[in-house]
Structures are given as C-alpha cells and as structure tokens.
Tab-separated table of C-alpha atoms and ligand atoms in Angstrom:
chain	number	residue	atom	x	y	z
A	678	MET	CA	174.079	22.015	13.530
A	679	LEU	CA	171.123	21.082	11.383
A	680	ASN	CA	168.230	23.418	12.161
A	681	VAL	CA	165.114	22.544	10.187
A	682	VAL	CA	161.883	24.527	10.046
A	683	ILE	CA	159.000	22.299	8.995
A	684	PHE	CA	156.260	24.478	7.598
A	685	GLY	CA	152.757	24.044	6.219
A	686	ALA	CA	149.074	24.650	6.778
A	687	PRO	CA	147.204	22.910	9.613
A	688	GLY	CA	147.016	19.210	8.768
A	689	SER	CA	149.866	19.328	6.273
A	690	GLY	CA	151.720	16.569	8.145
A	691	LYS	CA	154.328	18.543	10.073
A	692	GLY	CA	154.069	16.383	13.184
A	693	THR	CA	154.132	13.085	11.289
A	694	GLN	CA	157.173	13.979	9.211
A	695	SER	CA	158.952	15.614	12.174
A	696	ALA	CA	158.919	12.327	14.068
A	697	ARG	CA	160.651	10.610	11.160
A	698	ILE	CA	163.207	13.393	10.754
A	699	VAL	CA	163.992	13.245	14.489
A	700	GLU	CA	164.560	9.505	14.271
A	701	LYS	CA	166.769	9.618	11.195
A	702	TYR	CA	168.831	12.747	11.894
A	703	GLY	CA	168.933	12.712	15.717
A	704	LEU	CA	167.451	16.194	16.094
A	705	ASN	CA	165.695	17.735	19.077
A	706	HIS	CA	162.012	18.441	18.333
A	707	ILE	CA	160.051	21.563	19.278
A	708	SER	CA	156.351	21.310	18.455
A	709	THR	CA	154.751	24.494	19.747
A	710	GLY	CA	151.294	22.909	19.366
A	711	ASP	CA	152.364	19.958	21.560
A	712	VAL	CA	153.896	22.315	24.142
A	713	LEU	CA	150.648	24.297	24.360
A	714	ARG	CA	148.442	21.183	24.513
A	715	ALA	CA	150.572	19.835	27.388
A	716	GLU	CA	150.106	23.129	29.264
A	717	ILE	CA	146.335	22.918	28.722
A	718	LYS	CA	146.277	19.319	29.947
A	719	ASN	CA	148.231	20.282	33.071
A	720	GLY	CA	145.860	23.171	33.762
A	721	THR	CA	148.602	25.805	34.023
A	722	GLU	CA	148.019	29.546	33.703
A	723	LEU	CA	149.729	29.457	30.321
A	724	GLY	CA	147.444	26.572	29.334
A	725	LYS	CA	144.353	28.554	30.274
A	726	THR	CA	145.515	31.506	28.188
A	727	ALA	CA	146.454	29.287	25.252
A	728	LYS	CA	143.154	27.403	25.257
A	729	GLY	CA	141.191	30.571	24.581
A	730	TYR	CA	143.152	31.234	21.411
A	731	ILE	CA	143.416	27.638	20.195
A	732	ASP	CA	139.709	26.826	20.584
A	733	ASN	CA	138.973	29.919	18.554
A	734	GLY	CA	141.394	28.995	15.756
A	735	GLN	CA	143.636	31.982	16.564
A	736	LEU	CA	147.376	32.211	17.159
A	737	ILE	CA	148.887	32.722	20.598
A	738	PRO	CA	150.378	36.267	20.808
A	739	ASP	CA	153.896	36.499	19.352
A	740	ALA	CA	155.674	37.801	22.472
A	741	LEU	CA	154.382	34.907	24.575
A	742	MET	CA	155.125	32.303	21.903
A	743	ILE	CA	158.660	33.614	21.334
A	744	ASP	CA	159.441	33.357	25.076
A	745	ILE	CA	158.143	29.801	25.227
A	746	LEU	CA	160.175	28.835	22.165
A	747	ALA	CA	163.425	30.246	23.552
A	748	GLY	CA	162.843	28.456	26.857
A	749	VAL	CA	162.372	25.081	25.195
A	750	PHE	CA	165.332	25.664	22.876
A	751	ASP	CA	167.677	26.541	25.734
A	752	GLY	CA	166.518	23.456	27.643
A	753	PHE	CA	168.063	21.141	25.061
A	754	LYS	CA	171.313	19.762	26.398
A	755	ASP	CA	172.932	18.752	23.126
A	756	GLY	CA	172.108	17.078	19.861
A	757	LYS	CA	172.770	17.628	16.231
A	758	GLY	CA	170.264	20.442	15.876
A	759	VAL	CA	166.571	21.178	16.176
A	760	ILE	CA	163.426	20.693	14.152
A	761	PHE	CA	160.981	23.569	14.584
A	762	ASP	CA	157.440	22.264	14.052
A	763	GLY	CA	154.672	24.863	14.139
A	764	PHE	CA	157.072	27.773	14.667
A	765	PRO	CA	157.467	30.337	13.155
A	766	ARG	CA	153.868	31.080	12.217
A	767	THR	CA	154.175	34.853	11.730
A	768	ILE	CA	156.775	37.222	10.281
A	769	ALA	CA	157.535	38.498	13.807
A	770	GLN	CA	158.259	34.921	14.907
A	771	ALA	CA	160.553	34.318	11.924
A	772	ASP	CA	162.479	37.514	12.745
A	773	ALA	CA	162.707	36.445	16.399
A	774	LEU	CA	163.899	32.954	15.495
A	775	LYS	CA	166.600	34.356	13.259
A	776	ALA	CA	167.788	36.704	16.007
A	777	MET	CA	167.643	34.012	18.690
A	778	LEU	CA	169.695	31.577	16.622
A	779	LYS	CA	172.161	34.287	15.641
A	780	GLU	CA	172.778	35.163	19.311
A	781	ARG	CA	173.676	31.503	19.804
A	782	GLY	CA	175.925	31.329	16.751
A	783	GLN	CA	173.422	29.329	14.712
A	784	GLU	CA	170.970	29.681	11.832
A	785	VAL	CA	168.106	27.921	10.067
A	786	SER	CA	169.598	25.389	7.641
A	787	VAL	CA	166.433	24.775	5.636
A	788	MET	CA	162.726	25.556	5.622
A	789	LEU	CA	160.600	22.715	4.248
A	790	ASP	CA	157.188	23.855	2.985
A	791	LEU	CA	154.775	20.907	2.924
A	792	GLU	CA	152.164	21.907	0.394
A	793	VAL	CA	148.771	20.174	0.520
A	794	PRO	CA	145.539	21.207	-1.267
A	795	GLU	CA	142.852	22.724	0.947
A	796	ASP	CA	140.198	20.012	0.423
A	797	GLU	CA	142.707	17.371	1.522
A	798	LEU	CA	143.633	19.432	4.639
A	799	MET	CA	139.963	19.644	5.559
A	800	THR	CA	139.464	15.878	5.126
A	801	ARG	CA	142.556	15.012	7.188
A	802	LEU	CA	141.728	17.375	10.058
A	803	ILE	CA	138.093	16.322	10.333
A	804	LYS	CA	139.228	12.685	10.429
A	805	ARG	CA	141.854	13.511	13.100
A	806	GLY	CA	139.187	15.296	15.146
A	807	GLN	CA	136.927	12.235	15.017
A	808	GLU	CA	139.746	9.857	15.897
A	809	THR	CA	141.528	11.845	18.614
A	810	GLY	CA	138.897	14.252	19.893
A	811	ARG	CA	141.361	17.134	19.427
A	812	ALA	CA	139.270	20.170	20.334
A	813	ASP	CA	140.342	22.449	17.471
A	814	ASP	CA	139.840	19.781	14.784
A	815	ASN	CA	136.194	20.579	14.101
A	816	GLU	CA	134.895	22.074	10.875
A	817	GLU	CA	134.196	25.558	12.235
A	818	THR	CA	137.588	25.963	13.949
A	819	ILE	CA	139.483	24.391	11.040
A	820	LYS	CA	138.009	27.010	8.695
A	821	LYS	CA	139.211	29.784	11.025
A	822	ARG	CA	142.679	28.200	11.258
A	823	LEU	CA	142.944	28.081	7.477
A	824	VAL	CA	142.021	31.771	7.228
A	825	VAL	CA	144.686	32.571	9.850
A	826	TYR	CA	147.179	30.413	7.952
A	827	HIS	CA	146.623	32.336	4.710
A	828	SER	CA	146.703	35.783	6.287
A	829	GLN	CA	149.426	35.444	8.941
A	830	THR	CA	151.517	32.360	8.171
A	831	ALA	CA	151.680	31.935	4.375
A	832	PRO	CA	153.641	35.239	3.986
A	833	LEU	CA	156.561	33.319	5.508
A	834	ILE	CA	156.968	31.508	2.185
A	835	ASP	CA	158.366	34.691	0.614
A	836	TRP	CA	160.277	35.496	3.810
A	837	TYR	CA	162.172	32.194	3.587
A	838	LYS	CA	162.593	32.492	-0.189
A	839	ASN	CA	164.370	35.783	0.519
A	840	ASP	CA	166.379	34.103	3.261
A	841	GLY	CA	167.559	31.531	0.699
A	842	THR	CA	166.520	28.560	2.847
A	843	TYR	CA	163.127	27.747	1.253
A	844	ARG	CA	162.426	24.266	-0.195
A	845	HIS	CA	159.070	23.179	-1.564
A	846	ILE	CA	157.853	19.657	-0.689
A	847	ASN	CA	154.755	18.088	-2.216
A	848	GLY	CA	152.782	17.079	0.885
A	849	LEU	CA	150.343	14.922	-1.060
A	850	GLY	CA	151.277	11.251	-1.447
A	851	THR	CA	152.373	8.414	0.805
A	852	MET	CA	154.096	9.197	4.102
A	853	ASP	CA	157.153	7.262	2.873
A	854	GLY	CA	157.231	9.116	-0.445
A	855	ILE	CA	157.006	12.511	1.247
A	856	PHE	CA	159.699	11.523	3.745
A	857	ALA	CA	161.983	10.470	0.878
A	858	ASP	CA	161.590	13.945	-0.685
A	859	ILE	CA	162.376	15.554	2.685
A	860	CYS	CA	165.520	13.442	3.110
A	861	GLU	CA	166.647	14.364	-0.381
A	862	ALA	CA	166.327	18.072	0.467
A	863	ILE	CA	168.175	17.668	3.780
A	864	ASP	CA	170.930	15.463	2.374
A	865	LYS	CA	171.672	18.060	-0.331
A	866	LEU	CA	172.535	20.682	2.299
B	2332	ATP	P1	149.853	20.010	11.974
B	2332	ATP	O1	148.585	19.232	11.861
B	2332	ATP	O2	150.504	20.221	10.623
B	2332	ATP	O3	150.793	19.414	12.968
B	2332	ATP	P2	148.308	22.167	13.285
B	2332	ATP	O4	148.139	23.546	12.736
B	2332	ATP	O5	147.119	21.297	13.239
B	2332	ATP	O6	149.514	21.499	12.521
B	2332	ATP	P3	149.650	22.752	15.853
B	2332	ATP	O7	150.948	23.115	15.257
B	2332	ATP	O8	149.605	21.641	16.802
B	2332	ATP	O9	148.569	22.295	14.814
B	2332	ATP	O10	149.048	24.104	16.525
B	2332	ATP	C1	147.781	24.115	17.173
B	2332	ATP	C2	147.416	25.522	17.646
B	2332	ATP	O11	148.381	25.981	18.614
B	2332	ATP	C3	147.412	26.618	16.572
B	2332	ATP	O12	146.200	26.655	15.852
B	2332	ATP	C4	147.671	27.888	17.429
B	2332	ATP	O13	146.489	28.313	18.078
B	2332	ATP	C5	148.627	27.394	18.488
B	2332	ATP	N1	150.042	27.593	18.051
B	2332	ATP	C6	150.919	26.605	17.745
B	2332	ATP	N2	152.098	27.125	17.354
B	2332	ATP	C7	151.952	28.482	17.399
B	2332	ATP	C8	152.783	29.584	17.101
B	2332	ATP	N3	154.034	29.411	16.631
B	2332	ATP	N4	152.298	30.831	17.279
B	2332	ATP	C9	151.067	31.040	17.733
B	2332	ATP	N5	150.205	30.044	18.017
B	2332	ATP	C10	150.630	28.784	17.869
B	2333	MG	MG1	151.196	19.308	14.863
C-alpha cells in the first residue's frame, strides 16, 4: 500500500497535485476540505457545524474530524493506497492517523510538504476566491487560516521528520515541475 500525506499551508496546491497523484498511482483520495464542503452544500447537521469553523478560518475539532476520516477511509473498497489531502492538520490528528493505520496493518509511506512563500499563498487564495466564490477565500479569513496553519499545523513538519517519512517539495514553480518532483519522491520509496 502506498499511503501519501500531502501537506502544506492553505493554497499550497494540495488539491491540484493530489488529482495528478491519484491519476498516476491509482490511489483513493481523501480531501477533508472537500468532504466538509459537500456536507455544507447538502445542508447536513455536520455541514452546519463545519461551516461555523470554516467561515471563521478555524479547524474543525479533532475528535469530529478523526471520526469522519476513519469513516471515509473504511468506505474505500480497494485500491493501491490512499492520499490524505488536508489531514492531518494537528498533532492529535497525526497521532490518530498513525494509530488508525496501524490497527489496519498499514502506515504512512511518505509525507510531502509543499512549501510556498506566504505572499504567493495570499495571491493564489484571493484569486481562487474571486474565481470560485469559495467562502473562506477572502483576505480576512485567509489571514486567520495562515495563523492557524503556523500555530497548529506547521508543528507536524517536525513530527513527520521524527517519523522518518518527511520529504520537502518546493511548491513554487509550474504544476508540471512540482508534479515531477513529487513523482521522484514517490518513486524512490
Ligand atoms: P489547499 O488550497 O492546499 O487545498 P486549504 O487549506 O485551502 O488547502 P481545505 O483543505 O479545503 O483548504 O480545508 C478548508 C477548511 O476545512 C479548513 O480551513 C478547516 O476549517 C477545515 N478542515 C479541513 N481539513 C481539516 C482537518 N483535518 N482538521 C480540521 N479542520 C479541517
Ligand atoms: Mg484543498
């Protein structure tokens, strides 16, 4: 099994590169952001809860997010592995993912950290907000999300370095160039 964690700040290109990885390596894809946005669109109770956090640039509570993740994971029938996009975002989530995979006889194969400078993140997200109308892609909420990223999510870089699965990827460049670097990291495994 190839289990890939794609990691990075908001707007770092996790979703874009995940789609390519899925196509090339035949992985199942879990995007926690997409799962939550679908719940919001469908007007579910979970969606209503999630919307409050997302519109405010905050993370959904760990216990709730971990349950959702396990549910989606166990819904996959087969495949060569999974790409985790947007999860884990906290140390508690990384611990939970490790435990969940271990219970199922699996582990994270690699964590790919897409690094992009902050001014570029800001530019990309504001553009995405204008083009797609995504509610949390406005300047005020983006700033909050970046603060949350630095305080709660960035500590996972050291967590995965300790785990021995960390790989740095330069997230600035062409989509093809970045994808080539990702493939090189995966193919070396
Ligand atoms: P990218 O642009 O790189 O795909 P993103 O940060 O813009 O990433 P999503 O991954 O789609 O966006 O997440 C959107 C929002 O959903 C987050 O700001 C957060 O509120 C919520 N969310 C997503 N994943 C998690 C998670 N693992 N834990 C808690 N909240 C989450
Ligand atoms: Mg995304």
